[in-house]
Short mmCIF file of C-alpha atoms and ligand atoms in Angstrom, two decimals:
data_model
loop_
_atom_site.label_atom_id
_atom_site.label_comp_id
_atom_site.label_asym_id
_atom_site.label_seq_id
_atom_site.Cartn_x
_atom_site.Cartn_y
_atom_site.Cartn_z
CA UNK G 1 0.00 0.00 0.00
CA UNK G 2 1.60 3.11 -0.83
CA UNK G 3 1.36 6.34 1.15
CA UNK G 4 -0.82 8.15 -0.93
CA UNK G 5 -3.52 5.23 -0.47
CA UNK G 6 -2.90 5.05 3.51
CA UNK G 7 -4.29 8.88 3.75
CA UNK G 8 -7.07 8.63 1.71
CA UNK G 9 -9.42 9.43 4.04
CA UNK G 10 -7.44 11.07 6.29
CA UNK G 11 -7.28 15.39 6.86
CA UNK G 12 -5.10 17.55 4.71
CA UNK G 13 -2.72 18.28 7.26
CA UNK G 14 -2.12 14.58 7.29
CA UNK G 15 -1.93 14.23 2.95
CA UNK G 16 0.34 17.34 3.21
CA UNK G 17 3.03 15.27 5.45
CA UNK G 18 2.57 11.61 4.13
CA UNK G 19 0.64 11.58 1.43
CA UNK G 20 2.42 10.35 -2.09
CA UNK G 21 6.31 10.62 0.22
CA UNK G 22 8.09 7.18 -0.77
CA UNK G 23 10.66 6.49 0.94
CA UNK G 24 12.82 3.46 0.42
CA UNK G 25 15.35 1.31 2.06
CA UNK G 26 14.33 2.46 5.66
CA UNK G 27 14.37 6.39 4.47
CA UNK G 28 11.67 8.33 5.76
CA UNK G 29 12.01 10.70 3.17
CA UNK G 30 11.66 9.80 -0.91
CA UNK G 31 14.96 9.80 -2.29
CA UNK G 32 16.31 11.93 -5.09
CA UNK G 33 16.06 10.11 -8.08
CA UNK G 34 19.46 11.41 -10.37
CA UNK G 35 18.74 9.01 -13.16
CA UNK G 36 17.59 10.19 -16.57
CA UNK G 37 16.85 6.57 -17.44
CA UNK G 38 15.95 3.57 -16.55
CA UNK G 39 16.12 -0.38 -17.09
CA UNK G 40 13.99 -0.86 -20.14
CA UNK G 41 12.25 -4.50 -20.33
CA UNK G 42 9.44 -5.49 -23.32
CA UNK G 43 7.60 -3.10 -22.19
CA UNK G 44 9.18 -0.18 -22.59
CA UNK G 45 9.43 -1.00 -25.89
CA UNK G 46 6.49 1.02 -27.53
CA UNK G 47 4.96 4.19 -28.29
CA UNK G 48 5.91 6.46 -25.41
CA UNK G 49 2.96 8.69 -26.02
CA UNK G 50 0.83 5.28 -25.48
CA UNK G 51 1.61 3.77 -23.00
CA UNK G 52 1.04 3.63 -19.24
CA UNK G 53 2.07 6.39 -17.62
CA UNK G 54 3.50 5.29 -14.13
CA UNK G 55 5.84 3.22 -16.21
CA UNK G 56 9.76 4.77 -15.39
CA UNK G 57 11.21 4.77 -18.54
CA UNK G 58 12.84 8.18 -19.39
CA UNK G 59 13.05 11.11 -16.62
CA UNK G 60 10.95 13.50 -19.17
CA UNK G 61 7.77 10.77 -18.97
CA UNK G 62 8.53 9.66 -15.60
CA UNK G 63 10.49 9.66 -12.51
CA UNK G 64 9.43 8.37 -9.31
CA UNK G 65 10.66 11.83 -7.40
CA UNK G 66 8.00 13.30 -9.64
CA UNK G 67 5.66 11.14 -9.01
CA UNK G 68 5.60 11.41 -5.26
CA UNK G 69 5.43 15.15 -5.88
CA UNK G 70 2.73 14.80 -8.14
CA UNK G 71 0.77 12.20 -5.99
CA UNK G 72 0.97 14.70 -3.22
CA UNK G 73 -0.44 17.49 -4.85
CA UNK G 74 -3.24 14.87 -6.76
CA UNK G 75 -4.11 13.73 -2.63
CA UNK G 76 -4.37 17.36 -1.61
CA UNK G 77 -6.63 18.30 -4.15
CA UNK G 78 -8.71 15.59 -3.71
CA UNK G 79 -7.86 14.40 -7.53
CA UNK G 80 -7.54 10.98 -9.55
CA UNK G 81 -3.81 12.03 -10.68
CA UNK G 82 -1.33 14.94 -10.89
CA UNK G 83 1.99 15.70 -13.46
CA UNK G 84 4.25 18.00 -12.58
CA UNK G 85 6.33 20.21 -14.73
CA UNK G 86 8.96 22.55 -15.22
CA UNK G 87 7.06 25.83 -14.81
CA UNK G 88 3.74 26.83 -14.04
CA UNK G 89 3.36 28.04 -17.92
CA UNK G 90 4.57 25.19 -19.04
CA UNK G 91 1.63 23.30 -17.12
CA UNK G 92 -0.63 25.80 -18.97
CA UNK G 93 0.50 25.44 -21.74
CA UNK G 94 0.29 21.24 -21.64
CA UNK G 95 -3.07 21.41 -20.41
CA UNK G 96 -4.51 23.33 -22.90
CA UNK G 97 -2.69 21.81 -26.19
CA UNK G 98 -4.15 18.49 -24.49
CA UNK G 99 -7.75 19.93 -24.54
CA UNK G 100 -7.89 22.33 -27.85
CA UNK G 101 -7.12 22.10 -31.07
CA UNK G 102 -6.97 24.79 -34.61
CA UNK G 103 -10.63 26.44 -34.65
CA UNK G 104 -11.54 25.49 -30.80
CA UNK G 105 -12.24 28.54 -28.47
CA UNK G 106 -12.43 29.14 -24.86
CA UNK G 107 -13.73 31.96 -22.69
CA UNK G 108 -11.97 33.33 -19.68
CA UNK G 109 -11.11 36.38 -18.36
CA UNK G 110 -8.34 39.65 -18.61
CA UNK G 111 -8.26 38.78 -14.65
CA UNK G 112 -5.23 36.44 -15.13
CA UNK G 113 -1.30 35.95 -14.50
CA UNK G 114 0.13 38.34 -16.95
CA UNK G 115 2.22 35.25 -18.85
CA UNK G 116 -1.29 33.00 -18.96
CA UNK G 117 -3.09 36.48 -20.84
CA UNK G 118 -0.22 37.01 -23.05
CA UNK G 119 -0.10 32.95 -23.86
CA UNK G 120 -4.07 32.99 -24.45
CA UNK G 121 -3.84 36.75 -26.26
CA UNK G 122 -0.52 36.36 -28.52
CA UNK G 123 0.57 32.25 -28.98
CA UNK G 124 -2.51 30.69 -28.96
CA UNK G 125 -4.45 32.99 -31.02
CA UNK G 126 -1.38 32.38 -33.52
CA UNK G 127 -1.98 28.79 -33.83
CA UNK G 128 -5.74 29.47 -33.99
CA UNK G 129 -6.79 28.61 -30.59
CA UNK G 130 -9.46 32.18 -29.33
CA UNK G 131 -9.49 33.57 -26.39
CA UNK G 132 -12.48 35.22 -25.02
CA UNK G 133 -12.08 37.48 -22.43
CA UNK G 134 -15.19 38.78 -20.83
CA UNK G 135 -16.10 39.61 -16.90
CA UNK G 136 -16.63 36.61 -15.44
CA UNK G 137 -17.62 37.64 -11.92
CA UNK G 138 -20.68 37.60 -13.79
CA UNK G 139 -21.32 34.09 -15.16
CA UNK G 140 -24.26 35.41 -17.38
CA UNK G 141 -21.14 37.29 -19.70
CA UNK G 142 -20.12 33.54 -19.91
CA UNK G 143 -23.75 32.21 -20.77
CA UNK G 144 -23.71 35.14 -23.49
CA UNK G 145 -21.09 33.59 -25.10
CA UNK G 146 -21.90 29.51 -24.96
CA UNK G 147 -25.96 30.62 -26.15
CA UNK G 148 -23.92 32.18 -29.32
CA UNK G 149 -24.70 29.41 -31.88
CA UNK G 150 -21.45 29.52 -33.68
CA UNK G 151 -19.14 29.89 -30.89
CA UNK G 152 -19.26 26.76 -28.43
CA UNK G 153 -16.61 27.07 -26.42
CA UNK G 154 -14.47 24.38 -25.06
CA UNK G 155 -13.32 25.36 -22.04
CA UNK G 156 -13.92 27.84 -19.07
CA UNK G 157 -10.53 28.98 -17.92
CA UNK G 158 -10.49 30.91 -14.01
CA UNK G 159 -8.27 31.73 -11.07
CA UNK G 160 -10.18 31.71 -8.23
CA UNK G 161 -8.71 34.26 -6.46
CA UNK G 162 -7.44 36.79 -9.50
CA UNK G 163 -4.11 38.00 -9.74
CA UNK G 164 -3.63 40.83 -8.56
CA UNK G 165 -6.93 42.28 -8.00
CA UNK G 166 -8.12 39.67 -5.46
CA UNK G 167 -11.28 39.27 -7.77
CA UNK G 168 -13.35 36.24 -6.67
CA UNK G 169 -14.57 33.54 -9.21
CA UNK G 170 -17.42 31.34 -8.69
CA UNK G 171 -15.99 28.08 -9.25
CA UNK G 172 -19.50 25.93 -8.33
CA UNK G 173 -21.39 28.14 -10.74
CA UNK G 174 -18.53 27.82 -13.82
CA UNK G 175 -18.15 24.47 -12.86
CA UNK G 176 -22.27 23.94 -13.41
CA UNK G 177 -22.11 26.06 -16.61
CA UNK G 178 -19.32 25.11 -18.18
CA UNK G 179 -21.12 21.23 -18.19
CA UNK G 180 -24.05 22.48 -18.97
CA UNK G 181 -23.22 23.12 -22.41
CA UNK G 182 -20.34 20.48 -22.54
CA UNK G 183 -17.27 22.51 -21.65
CA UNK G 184 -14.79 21.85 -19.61
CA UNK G 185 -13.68 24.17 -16.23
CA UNK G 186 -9.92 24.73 -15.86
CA UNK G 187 -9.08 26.35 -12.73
CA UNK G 188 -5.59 28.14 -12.10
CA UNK G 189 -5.69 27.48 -7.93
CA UNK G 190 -1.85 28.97 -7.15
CA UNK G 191 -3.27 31.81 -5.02
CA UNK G 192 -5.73 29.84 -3.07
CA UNK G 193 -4.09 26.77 -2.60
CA UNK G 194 -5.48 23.58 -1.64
CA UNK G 195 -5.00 24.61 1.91
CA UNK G 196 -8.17 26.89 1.00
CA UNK G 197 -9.66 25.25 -2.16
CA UNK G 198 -10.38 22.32 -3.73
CA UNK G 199 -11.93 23.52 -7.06
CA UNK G 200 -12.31 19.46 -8.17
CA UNK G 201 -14.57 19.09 -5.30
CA UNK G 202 -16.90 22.03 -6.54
CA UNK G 203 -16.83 20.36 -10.14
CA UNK G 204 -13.76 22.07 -11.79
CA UNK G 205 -12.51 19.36 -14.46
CA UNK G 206 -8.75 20.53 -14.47
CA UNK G 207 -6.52 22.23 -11.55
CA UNK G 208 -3.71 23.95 -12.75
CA UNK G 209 -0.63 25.20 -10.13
CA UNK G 210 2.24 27.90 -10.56
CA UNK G 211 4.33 25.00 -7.44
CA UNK G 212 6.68 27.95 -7.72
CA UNK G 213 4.65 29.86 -5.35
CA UNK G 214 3.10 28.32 -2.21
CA UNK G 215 3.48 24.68 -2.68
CA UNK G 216 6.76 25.11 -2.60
CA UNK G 217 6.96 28.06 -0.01
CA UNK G 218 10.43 28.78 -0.27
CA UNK G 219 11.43 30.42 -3.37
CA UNK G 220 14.26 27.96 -4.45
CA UNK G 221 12.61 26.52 -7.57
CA UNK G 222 10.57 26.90 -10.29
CA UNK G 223 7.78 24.31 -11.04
CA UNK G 224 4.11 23.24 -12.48
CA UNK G 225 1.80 20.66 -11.60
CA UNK G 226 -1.68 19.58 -13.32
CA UNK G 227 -4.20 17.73 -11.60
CA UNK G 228 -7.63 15.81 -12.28
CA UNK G 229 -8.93 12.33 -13.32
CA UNK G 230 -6.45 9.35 -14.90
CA UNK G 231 -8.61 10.26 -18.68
CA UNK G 232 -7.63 13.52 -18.49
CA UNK G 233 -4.15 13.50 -17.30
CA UNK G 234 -3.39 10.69 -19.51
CA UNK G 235 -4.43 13.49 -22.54
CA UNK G 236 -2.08 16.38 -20.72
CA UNK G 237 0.70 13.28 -20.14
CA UNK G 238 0.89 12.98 -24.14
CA UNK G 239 2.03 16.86 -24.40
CA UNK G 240 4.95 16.14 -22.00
CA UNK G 241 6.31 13.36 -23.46
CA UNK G 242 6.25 15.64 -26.79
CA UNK G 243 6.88 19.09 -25.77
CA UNK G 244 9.14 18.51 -23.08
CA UNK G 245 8.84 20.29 -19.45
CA UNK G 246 9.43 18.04 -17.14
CA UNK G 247 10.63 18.56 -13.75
CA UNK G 248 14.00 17.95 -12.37
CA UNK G 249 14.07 15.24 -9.36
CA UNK G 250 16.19 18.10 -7.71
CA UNK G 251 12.77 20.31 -7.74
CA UNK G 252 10.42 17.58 -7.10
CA UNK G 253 12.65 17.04 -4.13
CA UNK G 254 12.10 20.49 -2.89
CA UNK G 255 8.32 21.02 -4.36
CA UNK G 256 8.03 18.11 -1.75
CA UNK G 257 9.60 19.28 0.93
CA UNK G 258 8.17 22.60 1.00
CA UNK G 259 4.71 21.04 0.84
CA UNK G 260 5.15 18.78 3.83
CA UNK G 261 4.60 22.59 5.65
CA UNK G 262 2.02 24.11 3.64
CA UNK G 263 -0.93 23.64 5.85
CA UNK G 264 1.13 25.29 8.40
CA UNK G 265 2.77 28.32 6.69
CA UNK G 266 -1.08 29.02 5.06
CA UNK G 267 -2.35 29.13 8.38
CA UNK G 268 0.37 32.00 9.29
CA UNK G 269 0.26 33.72 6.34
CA UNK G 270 -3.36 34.19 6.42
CA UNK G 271 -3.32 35.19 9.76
CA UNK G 272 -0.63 37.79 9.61
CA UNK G 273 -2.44 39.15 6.31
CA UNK G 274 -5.65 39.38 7.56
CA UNK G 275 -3.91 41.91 10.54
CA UNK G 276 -1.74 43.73 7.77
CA UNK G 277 -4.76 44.54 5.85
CA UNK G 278 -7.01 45.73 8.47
CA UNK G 279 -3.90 48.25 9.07
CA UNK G 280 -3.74 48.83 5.60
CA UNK G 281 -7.22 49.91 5.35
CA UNK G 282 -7.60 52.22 8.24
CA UNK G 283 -4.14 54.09 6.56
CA UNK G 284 -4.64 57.56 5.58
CA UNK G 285 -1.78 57.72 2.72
CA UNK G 286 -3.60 54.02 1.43
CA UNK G 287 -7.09 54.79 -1.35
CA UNK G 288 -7.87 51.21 -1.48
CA UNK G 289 -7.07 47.75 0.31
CA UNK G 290 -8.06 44.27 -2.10
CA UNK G 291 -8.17 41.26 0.43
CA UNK G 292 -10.83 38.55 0.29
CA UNK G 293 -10.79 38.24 3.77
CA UNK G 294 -11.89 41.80 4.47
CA UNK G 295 -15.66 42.14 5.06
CA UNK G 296 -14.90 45.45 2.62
CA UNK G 297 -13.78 43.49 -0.24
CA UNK G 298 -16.80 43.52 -2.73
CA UNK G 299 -17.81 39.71 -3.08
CA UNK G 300 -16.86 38.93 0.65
CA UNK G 301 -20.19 36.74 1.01
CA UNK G 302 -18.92 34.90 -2.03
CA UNK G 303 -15.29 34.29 -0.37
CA UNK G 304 -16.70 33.24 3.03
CA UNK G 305 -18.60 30.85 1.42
CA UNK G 306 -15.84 28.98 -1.02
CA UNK G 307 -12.47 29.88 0.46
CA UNK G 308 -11.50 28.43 3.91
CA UNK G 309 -8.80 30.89 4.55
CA UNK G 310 -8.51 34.58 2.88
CA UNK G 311 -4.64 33.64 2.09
CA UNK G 312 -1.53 35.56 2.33
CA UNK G 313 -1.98 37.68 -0.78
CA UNK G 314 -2.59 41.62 -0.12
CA UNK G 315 -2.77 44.29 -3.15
CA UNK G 316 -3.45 47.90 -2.11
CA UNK G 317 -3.46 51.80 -3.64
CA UNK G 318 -0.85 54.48 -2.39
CA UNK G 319 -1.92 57.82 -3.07
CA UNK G 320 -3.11 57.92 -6.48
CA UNK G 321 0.09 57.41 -8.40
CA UNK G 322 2.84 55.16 -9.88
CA UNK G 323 5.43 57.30 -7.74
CA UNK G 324 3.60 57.24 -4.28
CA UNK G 325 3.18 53.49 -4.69
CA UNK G 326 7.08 53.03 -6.04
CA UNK G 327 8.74 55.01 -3.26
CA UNK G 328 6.64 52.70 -0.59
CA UNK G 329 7.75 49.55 -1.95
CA UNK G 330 11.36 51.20 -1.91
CA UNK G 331 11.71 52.51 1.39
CA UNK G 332 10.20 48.52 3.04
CA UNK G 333 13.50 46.98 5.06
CA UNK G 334 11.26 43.64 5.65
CA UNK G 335 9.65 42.77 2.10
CA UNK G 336 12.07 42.38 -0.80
CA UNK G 337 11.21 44.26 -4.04
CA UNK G 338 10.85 40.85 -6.22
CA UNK G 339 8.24 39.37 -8.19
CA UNK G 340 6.82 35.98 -7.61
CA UNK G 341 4.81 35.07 -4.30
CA UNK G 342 3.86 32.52 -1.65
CA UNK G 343 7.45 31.99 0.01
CA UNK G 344 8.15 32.16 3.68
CA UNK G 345 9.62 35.29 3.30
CA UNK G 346 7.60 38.68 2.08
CA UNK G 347 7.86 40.52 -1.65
CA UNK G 348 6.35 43.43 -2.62
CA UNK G 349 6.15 44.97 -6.25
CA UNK G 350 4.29 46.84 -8.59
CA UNK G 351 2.56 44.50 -11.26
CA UNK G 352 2.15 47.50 -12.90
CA UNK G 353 5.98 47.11 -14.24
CA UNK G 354 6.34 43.32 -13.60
CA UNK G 355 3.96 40.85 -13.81
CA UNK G 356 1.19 42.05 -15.40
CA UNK G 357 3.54 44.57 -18.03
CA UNK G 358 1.96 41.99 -20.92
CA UNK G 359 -1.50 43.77 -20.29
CA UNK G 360 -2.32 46.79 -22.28
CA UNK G 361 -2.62 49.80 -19.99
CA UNK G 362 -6.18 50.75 -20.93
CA UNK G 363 -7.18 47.30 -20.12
CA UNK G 364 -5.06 46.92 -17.14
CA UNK G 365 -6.70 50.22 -15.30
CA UNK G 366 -10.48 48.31 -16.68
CA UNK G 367 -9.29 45.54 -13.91
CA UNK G 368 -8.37 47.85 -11.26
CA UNK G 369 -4.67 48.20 -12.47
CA UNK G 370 -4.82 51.84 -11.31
CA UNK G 371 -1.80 54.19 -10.68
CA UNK G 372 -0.35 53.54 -7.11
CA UNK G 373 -1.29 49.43 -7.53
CA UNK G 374 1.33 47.54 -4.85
CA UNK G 375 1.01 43.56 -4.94
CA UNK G 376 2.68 42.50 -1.23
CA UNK G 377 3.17 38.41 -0.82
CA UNK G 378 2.91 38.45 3.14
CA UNK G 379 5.53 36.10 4.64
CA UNK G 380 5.63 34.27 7.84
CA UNK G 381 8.09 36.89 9.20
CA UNK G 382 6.52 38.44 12.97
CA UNK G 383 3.63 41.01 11.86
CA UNK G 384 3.99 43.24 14.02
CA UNK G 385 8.03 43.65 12.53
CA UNK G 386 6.03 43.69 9.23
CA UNK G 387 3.53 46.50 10.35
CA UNK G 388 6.29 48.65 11.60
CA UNK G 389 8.04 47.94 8.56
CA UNK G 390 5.27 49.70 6.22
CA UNK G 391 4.11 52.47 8.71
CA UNK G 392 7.79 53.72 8.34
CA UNK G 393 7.74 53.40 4.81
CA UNK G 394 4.18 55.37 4.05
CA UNK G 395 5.31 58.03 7.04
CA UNK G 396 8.82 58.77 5.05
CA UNK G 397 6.66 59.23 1.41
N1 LIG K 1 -0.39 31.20 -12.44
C1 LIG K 1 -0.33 32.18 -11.55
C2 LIG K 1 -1.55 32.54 -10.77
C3 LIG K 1 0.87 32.87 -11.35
O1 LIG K 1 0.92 33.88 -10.44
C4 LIG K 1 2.02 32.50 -12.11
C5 LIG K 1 3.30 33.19 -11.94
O2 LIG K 1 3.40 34.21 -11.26
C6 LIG K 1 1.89 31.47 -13.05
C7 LIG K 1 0.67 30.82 -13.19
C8 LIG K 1 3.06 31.05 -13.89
O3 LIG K 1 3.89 30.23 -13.14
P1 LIG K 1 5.47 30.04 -13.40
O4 LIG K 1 6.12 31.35 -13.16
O5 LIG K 1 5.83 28.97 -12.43
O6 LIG K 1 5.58 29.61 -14.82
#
């Protein structure tokens, strides 16, 4: 019985630790597996693209320190089976060459990573895959488009928590539409985590993660992972044994380390930015505070109801300009100006001029882009450091 099977029915908490870790030879922990290769026998004789799977064959199909990293994040989500791969783009970017093909469309929204918009916007609409982006906190924008005769889209694509306006996304009503006229729901779940949300268990198809950010926690590698049932995995599997993008055992090793914590650094982030954003909001030099666990934030019924924990992701408004917001980020000791998110320490930046740059301005200000826009990751550093940190920062602008 492996250890993915022994916590089936046991808490998260309890996947996070055990769940899909294999060791071996008395190890508790799974070993690194350096081997590009493996012992071939009849049956790794055939077409790679074909065959099963779990098989270890070649490091870019399979390797069992991906596969306990994988199975981990498959257990936490509550899924059949997970891949993982060498970016959170290039998990995208499996997923949906798995699922669409020349003339198929799909509707999602400008409230996405910067990289996924300019992937949907600029690559795929090159190889004649459409994107349409309409407001889907209002699923009837979505209906609009499936009751178009002509159009029927194949997907639904959604993060539930957007980045970075901290938008919230009905994933039970997507999930319902989406099947309702035979789509499919792909759900980017990076900022929530499955500490928070479990977007299968609402009726999302597909979960999609950026392991980069939180289920790694540490900010020492870069990584994807794709989740959701054996039929459609084995359809995503296909693109990376063609395309490439597979994960190094080195990263798997610390994708799976990092996770072994996540329950416990989600719990601390949330609770030190759930303090920082109260403080944020009563701040005179601060227009606007975005957090979904602020009974301000517009669909705040919405994100008590489908997220268990508000997270540890902040964006806010200095002033009302670029410069106001820049010189904050500048003068913080505690947060370092860097892009990326969900490590145990805290960034800060403008995704003004980083990650969302891709988006055209007009479009990014139609979001709530606006001039002063600071994205903060909140660490598990001590808050009240953290407070300090930014009241000496906005006093000094
Ligand atoms: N999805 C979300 C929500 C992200 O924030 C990011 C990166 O910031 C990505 C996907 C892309 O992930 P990666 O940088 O690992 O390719």
């Amino acid at each position: 019985m492996s250890k993915s099977d022994k916590t089936k029915n046991m808490s998260k908490e309890t996947k996070a630790v055990h769940a899909g870790t294999n060791p071996s030879k008395n190890a508790v922990n799974t070993p690194v597996y350096l081997s590009s290769t493996f012992y071939l026998d009849e049956k790794g004789y055939q077409d790679w693209a074909n065959m099963d799977p779990d098989m270890m064959v070649y490091t870019r199909l399979n390797n069992p320190s991906q596969e306990a990293a994988a199975s981990k994040i498959a257990a936490l989500e509550g899924a059949e089976k997970g891949l993982v791969f060498s970016s959170g783009l290039a998990a995208i970017h499996a997923t949906i060459t798995a699922l669409m093909k020349k003339g198929d469309k799909m509707v999602t929204t400008a409230d996405i990573y910067g990289g996924t918009y300019a992937m949907f916007k600029e690559d795929f609409t090159e190889l004649g895959i459409e994107s349409i982006f309409v407001d889907l906190t209002d699923l009837e924008n979505a209906k609009r488009v499936f009751e178009e005769e002509e159009i029927k889209p194949k997907i639904i694509y959604l993060e539930p928590i957007s980045n970075p306006t901290l938008k919230i996304f009905d994933i039970e009503g997507a999930a319902k539409m989406a099947h309702e006229y035979g789509a499919l729901l792909i759900v980017d779940n990076t900022f929530a985590t499955p500490m928070s949300l479990n977007p299968i268990k609402l009726g999302a198809d597909i979960v999609i993660h950026s392991v980069t950010k939180y289920l790694n926690g540490h900010s020492d590698m870069v990584g994807g992972a794709v989740v959701g049932s054996n039929e459609l995995m084995n359809e995503v599997w296909k693109k990376l044994v063609h395309f490439g993008g597979c994960l190094d055992p080195h990263a798997c090793y610390l994708l799976e380390r990092g996770m072994r914590t996540l329950h416990v650094r989600m719990e601390r982030t949330t609770e030190n930015a759930l303090k920082i954003a109260k403080w944020l909001e009563a701040h005179p030099k601060i227009s606007k505070v975005y957090y979904p666990g602020l009974e301000s934030h517009p669909q705040y019924e919405l994100s008590k109801k489908m997220l268990k924990m508000g997270g540890g992701m902040i964006s806010f408004v200095v002033g009302n300009s670029d410069e106001e917001g820049m010189n904050m980020v500048r003068k913080c000791k505690i947060p370092l100006e860097a892009t990326s998110l969900g490590g145990v320490e805290s960034l800060i930046e403008m995704p003004g001029n980083t990650s969302h740059m891709n988006i055209p301005e007009e479009e990014r200000k139609e979001i709530g882009i606006v001039p002063g826009f600071v994205r903060l990751s909140v660490g598990i550093e001590n808050v009240d450091d953290l407070i300090a940190d930014f009241s000496n920062a906005l006093d000094s602008n």
